[in-house]
Short mmCIF file of C-alpha atoms and ligand atoms in Angstrom, two decimals:
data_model
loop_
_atom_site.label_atom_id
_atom_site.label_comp_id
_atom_site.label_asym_id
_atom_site.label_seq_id
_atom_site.Cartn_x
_atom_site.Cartn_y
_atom_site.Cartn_z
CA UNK A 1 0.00 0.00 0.00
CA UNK A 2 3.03 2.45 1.14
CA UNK A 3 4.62 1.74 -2.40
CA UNK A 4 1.43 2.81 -3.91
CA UNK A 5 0.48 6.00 -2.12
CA UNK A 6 4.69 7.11 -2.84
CA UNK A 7 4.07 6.04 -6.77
CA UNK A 8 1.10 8.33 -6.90
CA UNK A 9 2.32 11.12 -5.19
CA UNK A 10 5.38 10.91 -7.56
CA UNK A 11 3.13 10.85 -10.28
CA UNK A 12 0.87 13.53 -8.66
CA UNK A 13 4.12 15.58 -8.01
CA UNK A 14 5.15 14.96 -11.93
CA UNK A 15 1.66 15.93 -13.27
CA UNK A 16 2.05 19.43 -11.12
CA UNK A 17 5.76 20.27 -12.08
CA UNK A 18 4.18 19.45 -16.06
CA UNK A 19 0.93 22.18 -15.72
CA UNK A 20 3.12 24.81 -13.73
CA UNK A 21 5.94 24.47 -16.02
CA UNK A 22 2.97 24.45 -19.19
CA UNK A 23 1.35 27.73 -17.19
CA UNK A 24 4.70 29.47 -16.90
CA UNK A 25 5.81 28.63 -20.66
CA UNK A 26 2.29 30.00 -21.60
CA UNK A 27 3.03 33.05 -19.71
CA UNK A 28 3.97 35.97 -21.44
CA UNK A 29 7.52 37.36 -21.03
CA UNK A 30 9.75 40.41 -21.44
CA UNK A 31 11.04 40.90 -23.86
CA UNK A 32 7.97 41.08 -25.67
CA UNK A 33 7.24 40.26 -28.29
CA UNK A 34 6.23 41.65 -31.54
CA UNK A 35 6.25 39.15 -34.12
CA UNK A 36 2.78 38.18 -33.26
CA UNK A 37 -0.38 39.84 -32.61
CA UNK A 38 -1.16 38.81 -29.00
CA UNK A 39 -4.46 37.52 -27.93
CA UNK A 40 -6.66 39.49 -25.14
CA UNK A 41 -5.32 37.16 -22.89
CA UNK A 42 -1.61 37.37 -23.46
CA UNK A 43 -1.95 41.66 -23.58
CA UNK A 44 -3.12 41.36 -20.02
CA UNK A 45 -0.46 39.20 -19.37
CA UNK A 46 2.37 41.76 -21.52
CA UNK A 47 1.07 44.52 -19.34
CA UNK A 48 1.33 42.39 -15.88
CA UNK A 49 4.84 41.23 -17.57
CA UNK A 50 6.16 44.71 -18.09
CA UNK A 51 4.86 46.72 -14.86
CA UNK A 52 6.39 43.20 -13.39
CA UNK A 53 9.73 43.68 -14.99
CA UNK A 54 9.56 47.87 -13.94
CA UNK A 55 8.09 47.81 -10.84
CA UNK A 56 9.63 51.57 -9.97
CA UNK A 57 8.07 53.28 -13.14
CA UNK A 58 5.00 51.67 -13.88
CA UNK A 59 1.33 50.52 -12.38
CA UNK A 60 -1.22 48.21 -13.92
CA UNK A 61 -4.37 49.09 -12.96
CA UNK A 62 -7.66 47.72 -13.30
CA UNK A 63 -9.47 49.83 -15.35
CA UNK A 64 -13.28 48.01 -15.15
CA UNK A 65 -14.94 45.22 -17.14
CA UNK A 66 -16.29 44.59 -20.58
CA UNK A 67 -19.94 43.17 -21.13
CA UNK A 68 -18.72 39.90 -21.36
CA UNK A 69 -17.24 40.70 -18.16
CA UNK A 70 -13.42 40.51 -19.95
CA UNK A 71 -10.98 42.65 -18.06
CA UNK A 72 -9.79 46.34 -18.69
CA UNK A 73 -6.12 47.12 -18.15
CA UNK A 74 -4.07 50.10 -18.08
CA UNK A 75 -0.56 50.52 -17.66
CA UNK A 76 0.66 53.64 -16.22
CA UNK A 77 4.24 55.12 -16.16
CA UNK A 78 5.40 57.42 -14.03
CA UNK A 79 8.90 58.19 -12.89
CA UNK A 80 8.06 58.89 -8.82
CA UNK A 81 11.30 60.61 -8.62
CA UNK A 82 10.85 63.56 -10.75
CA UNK A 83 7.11 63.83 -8.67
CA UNK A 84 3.73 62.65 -8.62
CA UNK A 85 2.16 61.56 -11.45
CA UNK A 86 -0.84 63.93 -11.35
CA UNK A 87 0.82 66.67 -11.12
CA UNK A 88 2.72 65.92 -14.83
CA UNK A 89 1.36 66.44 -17.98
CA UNK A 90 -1.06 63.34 -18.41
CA UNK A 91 0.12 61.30 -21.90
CA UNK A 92 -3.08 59.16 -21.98
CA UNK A 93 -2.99 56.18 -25.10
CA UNK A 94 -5.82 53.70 -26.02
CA UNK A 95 -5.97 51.20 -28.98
CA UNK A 96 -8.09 48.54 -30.16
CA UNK A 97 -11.71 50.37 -29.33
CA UNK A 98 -12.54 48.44 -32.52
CA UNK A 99 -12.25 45.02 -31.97
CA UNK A 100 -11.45 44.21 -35.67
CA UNK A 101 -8.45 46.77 -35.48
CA UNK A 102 -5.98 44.75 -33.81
CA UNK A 103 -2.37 46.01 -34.34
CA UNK A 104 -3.44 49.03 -32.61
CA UNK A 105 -2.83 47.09 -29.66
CA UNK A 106 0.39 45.93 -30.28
CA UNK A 107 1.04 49.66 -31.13
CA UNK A 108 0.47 50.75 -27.47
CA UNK A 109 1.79 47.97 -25.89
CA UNK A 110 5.22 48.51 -28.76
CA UNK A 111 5.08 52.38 -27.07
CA UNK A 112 5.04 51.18 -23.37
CA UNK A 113 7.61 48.94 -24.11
CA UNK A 114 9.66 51.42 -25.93
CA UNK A 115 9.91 54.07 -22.92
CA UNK A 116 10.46 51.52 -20.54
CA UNK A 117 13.46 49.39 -22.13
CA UNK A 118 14.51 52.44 -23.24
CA UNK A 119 14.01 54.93 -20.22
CA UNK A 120 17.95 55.49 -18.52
CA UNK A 121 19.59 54.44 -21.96
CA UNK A 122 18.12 57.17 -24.65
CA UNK A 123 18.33 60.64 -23.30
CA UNK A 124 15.06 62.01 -25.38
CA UNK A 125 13.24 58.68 -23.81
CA UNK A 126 14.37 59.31 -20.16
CA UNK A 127 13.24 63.31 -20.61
CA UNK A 128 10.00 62.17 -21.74
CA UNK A 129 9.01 59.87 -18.99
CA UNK A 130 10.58 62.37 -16.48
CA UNK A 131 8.53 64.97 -17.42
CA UNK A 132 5.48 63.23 -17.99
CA UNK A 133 2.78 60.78 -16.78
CA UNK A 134 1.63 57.92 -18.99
CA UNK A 135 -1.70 56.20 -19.12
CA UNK A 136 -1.92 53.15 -21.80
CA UNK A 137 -5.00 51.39 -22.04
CA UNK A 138 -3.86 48.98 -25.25
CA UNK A 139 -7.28 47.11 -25.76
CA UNK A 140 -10.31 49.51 -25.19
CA UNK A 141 -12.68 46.33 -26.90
CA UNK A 142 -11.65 43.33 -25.18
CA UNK A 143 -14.82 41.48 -26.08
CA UNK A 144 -14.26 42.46 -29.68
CA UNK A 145 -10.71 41.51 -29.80
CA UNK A 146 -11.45 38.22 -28.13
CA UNK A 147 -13.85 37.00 -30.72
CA UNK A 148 -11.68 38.27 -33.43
CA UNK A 149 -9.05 36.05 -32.86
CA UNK A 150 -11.31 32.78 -31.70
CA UNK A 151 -14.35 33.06 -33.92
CA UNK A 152 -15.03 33.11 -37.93
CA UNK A 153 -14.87 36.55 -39.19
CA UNK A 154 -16.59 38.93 -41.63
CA UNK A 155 -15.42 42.04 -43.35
CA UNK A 156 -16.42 44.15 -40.13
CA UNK A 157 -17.75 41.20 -37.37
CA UNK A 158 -16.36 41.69 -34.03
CA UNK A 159 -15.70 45.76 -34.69
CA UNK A 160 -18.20 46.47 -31.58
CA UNK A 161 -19.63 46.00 -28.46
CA UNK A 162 -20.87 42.75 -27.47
CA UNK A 163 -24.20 44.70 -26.42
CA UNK A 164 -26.59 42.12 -27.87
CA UNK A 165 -29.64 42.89 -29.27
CA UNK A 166 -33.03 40.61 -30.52
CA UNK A 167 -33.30 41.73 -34.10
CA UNK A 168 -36.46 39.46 -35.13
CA UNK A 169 -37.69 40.47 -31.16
CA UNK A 170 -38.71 36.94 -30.73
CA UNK A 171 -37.44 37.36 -27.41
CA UNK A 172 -34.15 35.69 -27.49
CA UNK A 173 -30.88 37.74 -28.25
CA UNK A 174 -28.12 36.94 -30.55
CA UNK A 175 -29.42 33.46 -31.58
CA UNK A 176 -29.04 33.03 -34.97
CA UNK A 177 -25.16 34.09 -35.64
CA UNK A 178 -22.91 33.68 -38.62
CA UNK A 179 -21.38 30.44 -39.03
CA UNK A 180 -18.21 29.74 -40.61
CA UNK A 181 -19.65 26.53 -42.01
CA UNK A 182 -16.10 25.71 -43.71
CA UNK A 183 -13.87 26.63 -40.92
CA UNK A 184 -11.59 28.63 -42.90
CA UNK A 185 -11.71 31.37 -40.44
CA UNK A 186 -13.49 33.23 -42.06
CA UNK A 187 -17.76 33.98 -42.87
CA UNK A 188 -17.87 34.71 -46.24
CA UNK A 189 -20.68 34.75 -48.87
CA UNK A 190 -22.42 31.38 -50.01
CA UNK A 191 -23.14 30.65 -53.71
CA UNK A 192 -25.19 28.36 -55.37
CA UNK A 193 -25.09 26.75 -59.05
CA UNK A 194 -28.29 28.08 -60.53
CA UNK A 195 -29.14 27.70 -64.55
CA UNK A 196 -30.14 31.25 -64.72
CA UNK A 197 -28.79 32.71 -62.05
CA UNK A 198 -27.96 36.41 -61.74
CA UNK A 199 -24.11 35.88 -61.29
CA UNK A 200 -21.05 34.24 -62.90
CA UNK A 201 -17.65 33.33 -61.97
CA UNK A 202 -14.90 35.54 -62.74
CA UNK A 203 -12.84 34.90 -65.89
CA UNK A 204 -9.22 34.87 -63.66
CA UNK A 205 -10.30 33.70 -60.34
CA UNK A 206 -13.38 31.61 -60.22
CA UNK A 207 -13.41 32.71 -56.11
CA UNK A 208 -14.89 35.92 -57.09
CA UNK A 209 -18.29 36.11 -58.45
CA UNK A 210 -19.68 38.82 -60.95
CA UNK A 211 -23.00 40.31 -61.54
CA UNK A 212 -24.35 39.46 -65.24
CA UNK A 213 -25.24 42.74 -67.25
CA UNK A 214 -28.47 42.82 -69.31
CA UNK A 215 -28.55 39.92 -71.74
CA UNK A 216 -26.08 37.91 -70.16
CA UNK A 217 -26.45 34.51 -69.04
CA UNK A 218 -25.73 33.89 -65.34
CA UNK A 219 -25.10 30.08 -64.07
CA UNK A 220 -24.82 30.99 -59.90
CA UNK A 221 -27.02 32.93 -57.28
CA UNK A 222 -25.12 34.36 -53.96
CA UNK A 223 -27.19 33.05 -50.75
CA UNK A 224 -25.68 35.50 -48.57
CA UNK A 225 -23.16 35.52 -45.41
CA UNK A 226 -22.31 31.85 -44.75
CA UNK A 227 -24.70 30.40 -41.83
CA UNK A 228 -27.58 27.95 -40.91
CA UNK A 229 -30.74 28.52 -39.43
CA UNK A 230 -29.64 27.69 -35.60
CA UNK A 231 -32.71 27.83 -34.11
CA UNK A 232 -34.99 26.34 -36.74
CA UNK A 233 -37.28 29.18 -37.12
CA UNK A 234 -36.65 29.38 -40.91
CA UNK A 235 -34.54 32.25 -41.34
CA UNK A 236 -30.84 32.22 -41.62
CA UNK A 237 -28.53 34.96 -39.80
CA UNK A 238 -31.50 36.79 -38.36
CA UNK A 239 -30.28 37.55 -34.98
CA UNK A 240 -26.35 38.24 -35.40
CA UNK A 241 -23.98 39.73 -33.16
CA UNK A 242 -25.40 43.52 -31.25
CA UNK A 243 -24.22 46.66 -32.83
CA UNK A 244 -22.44 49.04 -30.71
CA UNK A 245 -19.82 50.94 -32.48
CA UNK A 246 -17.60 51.87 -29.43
CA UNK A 247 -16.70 54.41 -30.66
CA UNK A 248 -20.40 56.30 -31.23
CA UNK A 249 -21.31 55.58 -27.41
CA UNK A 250 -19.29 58.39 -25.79
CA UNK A 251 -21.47 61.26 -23.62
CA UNK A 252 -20.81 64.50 -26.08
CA UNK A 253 -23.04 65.35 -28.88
CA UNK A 254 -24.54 61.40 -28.82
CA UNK A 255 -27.04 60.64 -31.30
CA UNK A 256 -29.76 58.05 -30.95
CA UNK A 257 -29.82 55.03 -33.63
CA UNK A 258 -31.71 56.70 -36.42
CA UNK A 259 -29.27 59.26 -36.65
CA UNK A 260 -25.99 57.97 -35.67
CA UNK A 261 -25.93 54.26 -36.74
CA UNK A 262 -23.98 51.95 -33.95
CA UNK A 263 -25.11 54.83 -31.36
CA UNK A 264 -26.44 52.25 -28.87
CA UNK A 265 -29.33 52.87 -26.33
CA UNK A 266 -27.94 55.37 -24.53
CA UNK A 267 -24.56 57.27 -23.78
CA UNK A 268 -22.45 55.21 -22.00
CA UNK A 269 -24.97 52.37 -22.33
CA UNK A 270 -21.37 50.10 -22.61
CA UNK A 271 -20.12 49.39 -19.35
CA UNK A 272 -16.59 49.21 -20.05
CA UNK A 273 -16.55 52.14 -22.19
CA UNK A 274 -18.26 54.21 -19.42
CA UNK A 275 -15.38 52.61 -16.97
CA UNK A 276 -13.10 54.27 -19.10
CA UNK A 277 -14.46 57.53 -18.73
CA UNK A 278 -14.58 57.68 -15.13
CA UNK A 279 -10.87 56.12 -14.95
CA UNK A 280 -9.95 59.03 -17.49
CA UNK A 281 -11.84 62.01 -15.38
CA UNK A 282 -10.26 60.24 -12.57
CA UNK A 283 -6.67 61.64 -13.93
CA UNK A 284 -7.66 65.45 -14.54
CA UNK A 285 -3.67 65.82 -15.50
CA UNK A 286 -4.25 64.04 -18.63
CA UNK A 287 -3.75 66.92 -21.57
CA UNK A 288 -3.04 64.77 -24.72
CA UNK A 289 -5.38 61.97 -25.97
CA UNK A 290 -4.20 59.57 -28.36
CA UNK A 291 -6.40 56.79 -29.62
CA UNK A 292 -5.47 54.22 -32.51
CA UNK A 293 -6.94 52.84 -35.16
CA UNK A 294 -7.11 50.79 -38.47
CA UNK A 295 -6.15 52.14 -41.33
CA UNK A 296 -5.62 55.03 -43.63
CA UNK A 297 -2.75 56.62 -42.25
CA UNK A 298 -4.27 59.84 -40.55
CA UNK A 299 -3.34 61.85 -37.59
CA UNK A 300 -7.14 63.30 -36.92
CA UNK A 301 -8.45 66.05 -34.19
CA UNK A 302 -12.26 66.97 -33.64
CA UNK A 303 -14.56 68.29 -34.03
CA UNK A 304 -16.14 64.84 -35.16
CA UNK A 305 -19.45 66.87 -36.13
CA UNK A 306 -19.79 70.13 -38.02
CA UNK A 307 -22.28 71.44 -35.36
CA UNK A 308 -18.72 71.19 -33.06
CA UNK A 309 -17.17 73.94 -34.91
CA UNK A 310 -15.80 76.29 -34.15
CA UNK A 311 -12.81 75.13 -31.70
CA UNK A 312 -11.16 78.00 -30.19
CA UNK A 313 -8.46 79.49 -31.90
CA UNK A 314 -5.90 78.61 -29.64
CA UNK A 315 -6.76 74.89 -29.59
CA UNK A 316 -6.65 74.53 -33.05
CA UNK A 317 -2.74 76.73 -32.97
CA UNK A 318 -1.50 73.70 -30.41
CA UNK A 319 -3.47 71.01 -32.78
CA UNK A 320 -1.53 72.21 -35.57
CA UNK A 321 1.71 72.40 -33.97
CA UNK A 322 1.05 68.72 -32.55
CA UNK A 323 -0.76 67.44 -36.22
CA UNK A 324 2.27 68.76 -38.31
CA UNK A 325 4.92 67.76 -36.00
CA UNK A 326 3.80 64.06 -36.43
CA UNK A 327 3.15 64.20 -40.16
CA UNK A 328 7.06 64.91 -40.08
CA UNK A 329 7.51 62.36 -37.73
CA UNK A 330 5.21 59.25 -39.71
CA UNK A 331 6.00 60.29 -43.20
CA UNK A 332 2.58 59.78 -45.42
CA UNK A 333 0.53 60.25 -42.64
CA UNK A 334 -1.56 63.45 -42.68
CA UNK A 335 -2.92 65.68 -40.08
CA UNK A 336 -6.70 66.06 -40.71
CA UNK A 337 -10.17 67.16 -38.98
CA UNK A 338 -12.38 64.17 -38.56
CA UNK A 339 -15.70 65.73 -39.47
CA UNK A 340 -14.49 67.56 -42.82
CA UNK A 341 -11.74 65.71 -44.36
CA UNK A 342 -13.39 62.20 -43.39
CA UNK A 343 -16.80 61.85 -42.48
CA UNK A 344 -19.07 63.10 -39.57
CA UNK A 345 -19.24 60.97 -35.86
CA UNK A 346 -21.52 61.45 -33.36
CA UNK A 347 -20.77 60.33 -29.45
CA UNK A 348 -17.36 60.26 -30.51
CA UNK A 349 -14.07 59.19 -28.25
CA UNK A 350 -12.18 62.41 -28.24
CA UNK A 351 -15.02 64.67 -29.08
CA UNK A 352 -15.59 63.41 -25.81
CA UNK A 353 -12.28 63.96 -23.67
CA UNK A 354 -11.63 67.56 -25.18
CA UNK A 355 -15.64 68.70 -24.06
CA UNK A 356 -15.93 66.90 -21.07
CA UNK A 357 -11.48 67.55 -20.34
CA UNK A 358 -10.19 69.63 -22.30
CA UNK A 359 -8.09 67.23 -23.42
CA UNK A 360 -6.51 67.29 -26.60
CA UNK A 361 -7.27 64.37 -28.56
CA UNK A 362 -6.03 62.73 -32.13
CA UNK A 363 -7.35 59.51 -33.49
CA UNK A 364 -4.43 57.85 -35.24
CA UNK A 365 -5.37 56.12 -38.10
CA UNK A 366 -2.23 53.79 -38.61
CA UNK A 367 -1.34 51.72 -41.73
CA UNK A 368 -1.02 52.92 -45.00
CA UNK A 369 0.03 52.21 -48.20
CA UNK A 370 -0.12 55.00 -51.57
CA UNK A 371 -3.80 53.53 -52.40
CA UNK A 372 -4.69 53.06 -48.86
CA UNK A 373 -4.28 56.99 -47.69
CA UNK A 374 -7.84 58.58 -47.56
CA UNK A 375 -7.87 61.43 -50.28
CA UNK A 376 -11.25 62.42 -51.49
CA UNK A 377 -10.41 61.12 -54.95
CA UNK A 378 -10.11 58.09 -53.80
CA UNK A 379 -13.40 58.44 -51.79
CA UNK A 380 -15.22 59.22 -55.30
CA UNK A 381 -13.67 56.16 -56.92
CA UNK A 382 -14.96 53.99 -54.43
CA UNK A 383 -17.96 54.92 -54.72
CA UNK A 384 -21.16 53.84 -52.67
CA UNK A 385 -18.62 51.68 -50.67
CA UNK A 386 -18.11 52.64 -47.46
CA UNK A 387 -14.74 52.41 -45.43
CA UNK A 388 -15.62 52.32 -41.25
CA UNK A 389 -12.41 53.46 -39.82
CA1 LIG B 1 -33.97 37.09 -31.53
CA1 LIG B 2 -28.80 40.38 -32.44
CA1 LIG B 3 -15.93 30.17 -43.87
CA1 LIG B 4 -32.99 31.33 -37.63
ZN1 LIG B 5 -11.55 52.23 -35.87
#
């Protein structure tokens, strides 16, 4: 019996020493890295990692919860021998607040990163986190950014909130989602061989499908986003994932649904958006706002409505001094006012922080290539298509 109960506590001690040592290989570790796009998980980890591996300069802080109940974290950075953090200038970074726009993520984290491993070695990086205080919240939509890397994806699923909604109001929510019925990854449109059929395959690639012009003869018909009818009440993809654009939801000039599209309910109807907010207004040192996106390569201030104009004159002098300073600094990116060169938001993110804290704020709009930068011709040649940034 003795030999027994010292073979399974060997084995018992073996099993252990294999899940810790699987936890801590899991775990993610300084350096970071950035060769991967992290999941939500391992960016909560990368910002435990780093305040781990700088205890003196940095916090992470629990910001609040998503409405999946995911977890908000910031990492601040704050040199406590040059003084407190709230009384520095308050650098405040966010990314990710579209949950389909992940390397904005890996773009906060990369700038947290790069002032700490750097702070004590470059003397422009030391100055910087000497003189001010720096709050980096590197996934605003962790719900989003969760189902973006675990579930099948559509041109623009898993951009918003997980605030779910009953589209057919048959009194459940959400049940009849997208299915990637190939598991490729990815919900794309079904087609269907149809004598007759208002579509053809391309000439060159027989994956794209084109719309027969008058006379033609079409052989296919498109079926729509891929997906079954889950819950057998004859319709397919009735009741798909809510629409919240996080970045509509904010509390200055909100506009309901019928107005602003992805408004939401209410201002601040998102929890973890509204947790933001208060952790933000919390900080009344933060002057600069800087919140990244995906893509066009744009540097943009507010207003994000007409009816915001007109800033006050010397806003707009230290916008311009910050927008041209970082055109020079990204080359091809462009400094530009959301509402006129781009298109009008209501409830908007830093519409938000400059009326509610005078903070100034600039969406950055990062990746670009020559066809990919926003220019109004290239608005007109895409015609009805729309671009959500
Ligand atoms: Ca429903
Ligand atoms: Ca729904
Ligand atoms: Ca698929
Ligand atoms: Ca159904
Ligand atoms: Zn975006």
């Amino acid at each position: 019996m003795k030999k027994y109960i010292s073979k399974y506590i060997f084995l018992y001690l073996l099993l252990s020493a294999f899940f810790v040592g699987n936890a801590i290989a899991q775990k993610t570790q300084i350096p970071l890295r950035f060769d991967k796009y992290y999941t939500y998980g391992e960016i909560v980890e990368a910002v435990k990692a780093l305040n781990m591996a700088y205890p003196d300069l940095t916090k992470a802080v629990l910001v609040g919860k998503s409405e999946e109940n995911r977890e908000i974290w910031a990492l601040e950075i704050n040199n406590p021998k040059t003084g407190k953090a709230e009384e520095k200038p308050g650098v405040y970074v966010d990314a990710n607040i579209h949950g389909n726009e992940i390397q904005a993520g890996e773009v906060a984290l990369y700038f947290a990163d790069y002032l700490l491993k750097n702070y004590g070695k470059l003397k422009d990086v030391t100055d910087v986190v000497d003189r001010n205080a720096y709050y980096i919240i590197p996934v605003v939509n962790v719900d989003g950014r969760y189902h973006f890397m675990t579930d099948g994806n559509s041109m623009n699923s898993n951009r918003s909130l997980r605030i779910s909604r009953d589209d057919d109001k048959d009194g459940s929510f959400d049940e009849d989602m997208y299915d990637d019925l190939n598991g490729d990854g990815n919900i794309t449109q079904m087609r269907k061989k149809v004598e007759g059929g208002n579509y053809k395959l391309d000439a060159e690639d027989a994956r794209i499908m084109v719309r027969i012009k008058d006379g033609e003869k079409g052989n296919y018909v498109l079926l729509g986003q891929e997906g079954i009818d889950n819950d057998n009440d004859g319709k397919i993809n009735e009741d798909t994932e809510g629409f919240v654009d996080p970045n509509r939801n904010w509390g200055s000039n909100w506009q309901p649904n019928y107005v602003q599209r992805g408004a939401g309910d209410f201002p601040f109807s998102a929890v973890g958006l509204k947790s933001i907010a208060d952790y933000i207004g919390k900080h009344e040192n933060i002057i600069i706002i800087y919140a990244f996106h995906n893509n066009g390569g744009m540097y943009l201030r507010g207003p994000s409505t007409k009816e915001g104009e007109p800033l006050n004159a010397a806003d707009i002098a230290v916008y311009d001094v910050l927008g041209k300073n970082a055109e020079k600094i990204v080359p091809g990116y462009r400094y530009l006012v959301s509402w006129k060169d781009l298109y009008a938001t209501y409830g908007d993110f830093t519409d938000f922080t400059y009326d509610a804290f005078g903070a100034y704020g600039f969406v950055g709009e990062l990746f670009q290539r020559e066809t990919e930068t926003y220019t109004k011709e290239a608005k007109k040649e895409q015609g009805e298509e729309r671009f959500y940034l």
